[in-house]
Coordinates of C-alpha atoms in Angstrom, one line a residue:
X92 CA -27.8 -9.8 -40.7
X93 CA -25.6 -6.7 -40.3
X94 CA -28.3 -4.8 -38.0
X95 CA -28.9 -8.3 -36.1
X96 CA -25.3 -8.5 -34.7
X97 CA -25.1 -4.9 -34.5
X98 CA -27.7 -4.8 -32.3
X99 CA -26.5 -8.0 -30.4
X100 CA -23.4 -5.7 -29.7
X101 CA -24.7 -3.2 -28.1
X102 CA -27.1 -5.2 -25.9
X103 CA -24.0 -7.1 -24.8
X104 CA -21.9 -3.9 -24.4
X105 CA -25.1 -2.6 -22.1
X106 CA -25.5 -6.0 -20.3
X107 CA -21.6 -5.4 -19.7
X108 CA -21.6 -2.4 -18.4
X109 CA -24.6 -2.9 -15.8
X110 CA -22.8 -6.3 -14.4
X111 CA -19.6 -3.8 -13.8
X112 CA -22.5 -1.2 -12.4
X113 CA -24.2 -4.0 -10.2
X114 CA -22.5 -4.4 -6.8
X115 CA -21.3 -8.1 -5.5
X116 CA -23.8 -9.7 -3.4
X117 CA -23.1 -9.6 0.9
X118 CA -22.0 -12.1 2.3
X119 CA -25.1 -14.4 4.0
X120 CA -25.0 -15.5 7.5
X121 CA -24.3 -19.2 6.5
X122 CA -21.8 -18.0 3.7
X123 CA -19.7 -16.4 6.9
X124 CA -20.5 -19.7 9.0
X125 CA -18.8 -22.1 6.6
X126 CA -15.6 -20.1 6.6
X127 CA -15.2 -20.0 10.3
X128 CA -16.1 -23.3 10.9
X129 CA -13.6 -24.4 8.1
X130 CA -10.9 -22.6 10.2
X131 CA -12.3 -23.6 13.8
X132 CA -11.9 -27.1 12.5
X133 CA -8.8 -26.8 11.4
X134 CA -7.6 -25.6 14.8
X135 CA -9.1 -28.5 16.3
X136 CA -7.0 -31.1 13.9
X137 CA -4.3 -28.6 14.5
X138 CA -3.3 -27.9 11.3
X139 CA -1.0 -25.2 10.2
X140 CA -1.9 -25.9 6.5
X141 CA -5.8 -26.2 7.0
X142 CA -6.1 -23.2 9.0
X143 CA -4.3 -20.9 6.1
X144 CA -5.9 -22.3 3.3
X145 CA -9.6 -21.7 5.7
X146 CA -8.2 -17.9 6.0
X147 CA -7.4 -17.4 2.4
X148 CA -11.2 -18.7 1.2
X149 CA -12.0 -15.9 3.7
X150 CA -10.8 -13.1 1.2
X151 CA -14.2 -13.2 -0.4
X152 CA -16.8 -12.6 2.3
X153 CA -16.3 -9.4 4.4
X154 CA -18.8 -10.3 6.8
X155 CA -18.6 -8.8 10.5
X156 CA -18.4 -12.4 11.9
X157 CA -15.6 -13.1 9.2
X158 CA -14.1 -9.7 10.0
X159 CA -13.7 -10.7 13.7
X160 CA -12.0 -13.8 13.1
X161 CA -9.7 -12.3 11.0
X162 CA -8.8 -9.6 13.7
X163 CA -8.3 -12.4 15.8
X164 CA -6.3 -14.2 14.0
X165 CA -4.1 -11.0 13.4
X166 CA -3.3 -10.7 17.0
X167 CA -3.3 -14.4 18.3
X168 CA -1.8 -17.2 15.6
X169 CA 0.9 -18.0 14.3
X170 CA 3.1 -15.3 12.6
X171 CA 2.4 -17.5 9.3
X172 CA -1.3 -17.0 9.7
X173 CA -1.3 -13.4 10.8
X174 CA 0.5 -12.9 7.7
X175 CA -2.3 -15.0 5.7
X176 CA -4.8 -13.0 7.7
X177 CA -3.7 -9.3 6.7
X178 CA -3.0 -10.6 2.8
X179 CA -6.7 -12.0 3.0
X180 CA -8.7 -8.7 4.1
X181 CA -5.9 -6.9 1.8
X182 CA -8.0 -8.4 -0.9
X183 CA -11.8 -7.2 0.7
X184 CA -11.3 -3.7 -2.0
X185 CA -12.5 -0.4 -0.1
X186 CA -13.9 -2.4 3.0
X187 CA -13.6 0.0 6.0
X188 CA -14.4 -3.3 8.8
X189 CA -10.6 -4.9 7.1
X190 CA -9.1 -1.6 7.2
X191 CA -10.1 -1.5 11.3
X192 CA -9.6 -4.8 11.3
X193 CA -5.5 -4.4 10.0
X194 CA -5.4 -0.8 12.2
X195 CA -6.2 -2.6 15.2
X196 CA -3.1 -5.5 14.8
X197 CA -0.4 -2.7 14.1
X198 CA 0.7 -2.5 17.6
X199 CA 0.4 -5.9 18.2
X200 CA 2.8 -6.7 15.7
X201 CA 5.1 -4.4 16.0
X202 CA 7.9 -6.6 16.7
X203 CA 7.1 -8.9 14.2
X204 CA 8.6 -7.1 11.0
X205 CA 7.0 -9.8 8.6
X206 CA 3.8 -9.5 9.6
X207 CA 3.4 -5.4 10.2
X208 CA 4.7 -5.2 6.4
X209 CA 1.9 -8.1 5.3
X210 CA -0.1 -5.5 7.3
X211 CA 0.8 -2.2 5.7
X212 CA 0.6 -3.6 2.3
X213 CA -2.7 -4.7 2.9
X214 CA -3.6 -1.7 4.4
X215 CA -2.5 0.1 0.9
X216 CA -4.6 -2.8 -1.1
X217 CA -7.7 -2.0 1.0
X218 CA -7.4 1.8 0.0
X219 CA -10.1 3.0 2.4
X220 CA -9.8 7.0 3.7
X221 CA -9.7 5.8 7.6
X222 CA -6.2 4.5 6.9
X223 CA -4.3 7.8 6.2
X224 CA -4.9 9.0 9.6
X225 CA -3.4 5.8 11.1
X226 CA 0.0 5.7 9.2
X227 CA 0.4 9.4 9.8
X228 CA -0.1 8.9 13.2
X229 CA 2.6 6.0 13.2
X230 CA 5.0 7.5 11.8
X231 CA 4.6 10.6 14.0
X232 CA 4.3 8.9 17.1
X233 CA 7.9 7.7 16.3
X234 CA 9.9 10.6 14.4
X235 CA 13.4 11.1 16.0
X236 CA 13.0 8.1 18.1
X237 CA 15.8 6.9 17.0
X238 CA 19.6 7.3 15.0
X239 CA 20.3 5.5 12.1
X240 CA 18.0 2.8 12.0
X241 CA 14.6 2.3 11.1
X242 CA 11.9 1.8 13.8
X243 CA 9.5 -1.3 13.2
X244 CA 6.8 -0.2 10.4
X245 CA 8.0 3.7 10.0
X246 CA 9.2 3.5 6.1
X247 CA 6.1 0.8 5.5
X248 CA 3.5 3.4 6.7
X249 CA 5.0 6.4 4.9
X250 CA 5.2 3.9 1.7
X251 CA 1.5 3.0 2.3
X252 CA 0.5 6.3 2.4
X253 CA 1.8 6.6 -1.0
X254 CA -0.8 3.3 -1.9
X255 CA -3.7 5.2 -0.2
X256 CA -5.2 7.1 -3.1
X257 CA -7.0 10.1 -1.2
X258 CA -5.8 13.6 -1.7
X259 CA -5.8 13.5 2.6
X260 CA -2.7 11.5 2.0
X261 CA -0.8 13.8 -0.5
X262 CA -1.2 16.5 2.6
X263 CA 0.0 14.0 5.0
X264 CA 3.4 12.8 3.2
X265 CA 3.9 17.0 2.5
X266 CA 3.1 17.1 6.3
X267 CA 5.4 14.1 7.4
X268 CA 7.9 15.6 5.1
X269 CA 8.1 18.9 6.9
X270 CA 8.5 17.7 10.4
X271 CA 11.3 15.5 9.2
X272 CA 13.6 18.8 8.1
X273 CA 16.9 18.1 9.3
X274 CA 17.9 21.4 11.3
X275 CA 21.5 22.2 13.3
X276 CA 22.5 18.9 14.6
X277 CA 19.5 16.5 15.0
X278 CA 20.2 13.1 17.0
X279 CA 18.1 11.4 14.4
X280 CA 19.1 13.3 11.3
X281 CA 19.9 9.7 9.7
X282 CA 16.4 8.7 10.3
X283 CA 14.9 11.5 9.3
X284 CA 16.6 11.4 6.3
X285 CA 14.9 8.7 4.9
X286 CA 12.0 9.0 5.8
X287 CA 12.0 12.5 3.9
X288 CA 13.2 9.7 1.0
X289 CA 10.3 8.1 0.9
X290 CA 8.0 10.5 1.4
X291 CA 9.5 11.7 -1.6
X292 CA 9.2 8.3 -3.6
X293 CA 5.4 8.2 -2.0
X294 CA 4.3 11.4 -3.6
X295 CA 5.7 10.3 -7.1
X296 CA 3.7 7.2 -6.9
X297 CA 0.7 8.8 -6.2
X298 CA 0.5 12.1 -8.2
X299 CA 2.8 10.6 -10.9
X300 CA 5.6 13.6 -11.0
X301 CA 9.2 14.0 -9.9
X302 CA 10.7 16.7 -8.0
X303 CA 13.7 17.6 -7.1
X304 CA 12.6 19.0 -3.2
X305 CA 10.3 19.6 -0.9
X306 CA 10.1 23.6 -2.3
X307 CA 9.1 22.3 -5.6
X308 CA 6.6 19.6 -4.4
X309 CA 4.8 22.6 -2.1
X310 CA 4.4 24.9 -4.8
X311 CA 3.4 22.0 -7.2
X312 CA 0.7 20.7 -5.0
X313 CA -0.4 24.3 -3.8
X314 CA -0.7 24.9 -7.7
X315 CA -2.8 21.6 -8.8
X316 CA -4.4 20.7 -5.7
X317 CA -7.5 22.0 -7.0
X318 CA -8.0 20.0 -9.8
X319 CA -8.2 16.7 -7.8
X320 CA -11.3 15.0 -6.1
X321 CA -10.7 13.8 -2.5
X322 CA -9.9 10.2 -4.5
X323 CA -7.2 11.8 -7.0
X324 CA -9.6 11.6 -9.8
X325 CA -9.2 14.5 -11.7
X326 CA -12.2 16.9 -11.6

């Protein structure tokens, strides 16, 4: 009995582990079909209600036709469903077509502080590389725009950048955090301030230390940079 359960263990430990091993299935063709047609519907009947709950059964079917929709959506609903939208390919894990699909409705939104933060957090969710070059870029494009208030998205992309788990984002908050040294008397010193803050914050959350400046986080990172993968897994 004893060598009968032992060895149902281990043939249900193995089963186990080749079901983690085993990628999810792609999406079919008529998979994709019945969630667009569940949302083009739902625009017919004009629906605000139907047409959010047809983007949220989205979230499971990253296919291109599903993609497009979504990108669509992002840049031409309702701020409700845009936000529905980015939350939806937030959940599509690693997926580079939602991550193009959220980089394209940045600018779009931009003005719409709801929905670019629905989009940076999905962004973060998504975790694919492509990303860190986008919120660096955002938040470059707009350093010392700017005195004492926070420009739509800046603080969301430098915190998303501390989501993005890629050793290309540790260099880019160290980066961001260097061209935002306050020096003499800087029109945007307040700004730049916090940024610097959470560029700070950002690196904690990814590398899981504290420091006390930007000295000590370059000579940390020069020191241990090594030892990390291009995911942050240690080597």
């Amino acid at each position: 009995m004893k060598l009968v359960t032992t060895t149902a263990i281990a043939c249900l430990t193995a089963l186990a582990a080749l079901a983690q091993e085993v990628p999810p299935a792609k999406p079919t063709d008529a998979d994709a079909k019945a969630r667009t047609d569940a949302y083009n519907q739902a625009v017919k009947d004009k629906s605000e209600e139907s047409k959010q709950a047809a983007i949220d059964s989205m979230g499971d079917c990253p296919h291109a036709s599903v993609l497009g929709l979504l990108a669509k959506i992002l840049v031409g609903d309702t701020d409700a469903c845009r936000t529905a939208a980015a939350k939806t390919l937030g959940r599509m894990k690693n997926e580079a077509g939602a991550a193009k699909a959220l980089h394209g409705a940045l600018k779009a939104n931009e003005e719409r502080s709801s929905v670019l933060s629905a989009c940076f957090t999905a962004i973060g969710n998504i975790n694919h590389p492509s990303s860190v070059g986008v919120c660096e870029e955002w938040v470059k494009h707009r350093l010392g725009s700017r005195d004492g208030e926070d420009l739509p998205g800046v603080n969301e992309a430098v915190d998303t950048l501390g989501a993005l788990k890629w050793k290309s984002s540790v260099e880019a908050l160290i980066d961001l955090w260097h061209k935002n040294k306050v020096v003499g008397r800087d029109p945007a010193s307040k700004f730049r301030e916090k940024v610097r803050k959470h560029c700070s914050q950002a690196l904690g959350r990814l590398l899981g230390e504290k420091m006390g400046n930007q000295d000590a986080w370059d000579e940390w990172w020069k020191d241990n940079k090594a030892k990390f993968n291009d995911d942050l897994t240690a080597k």
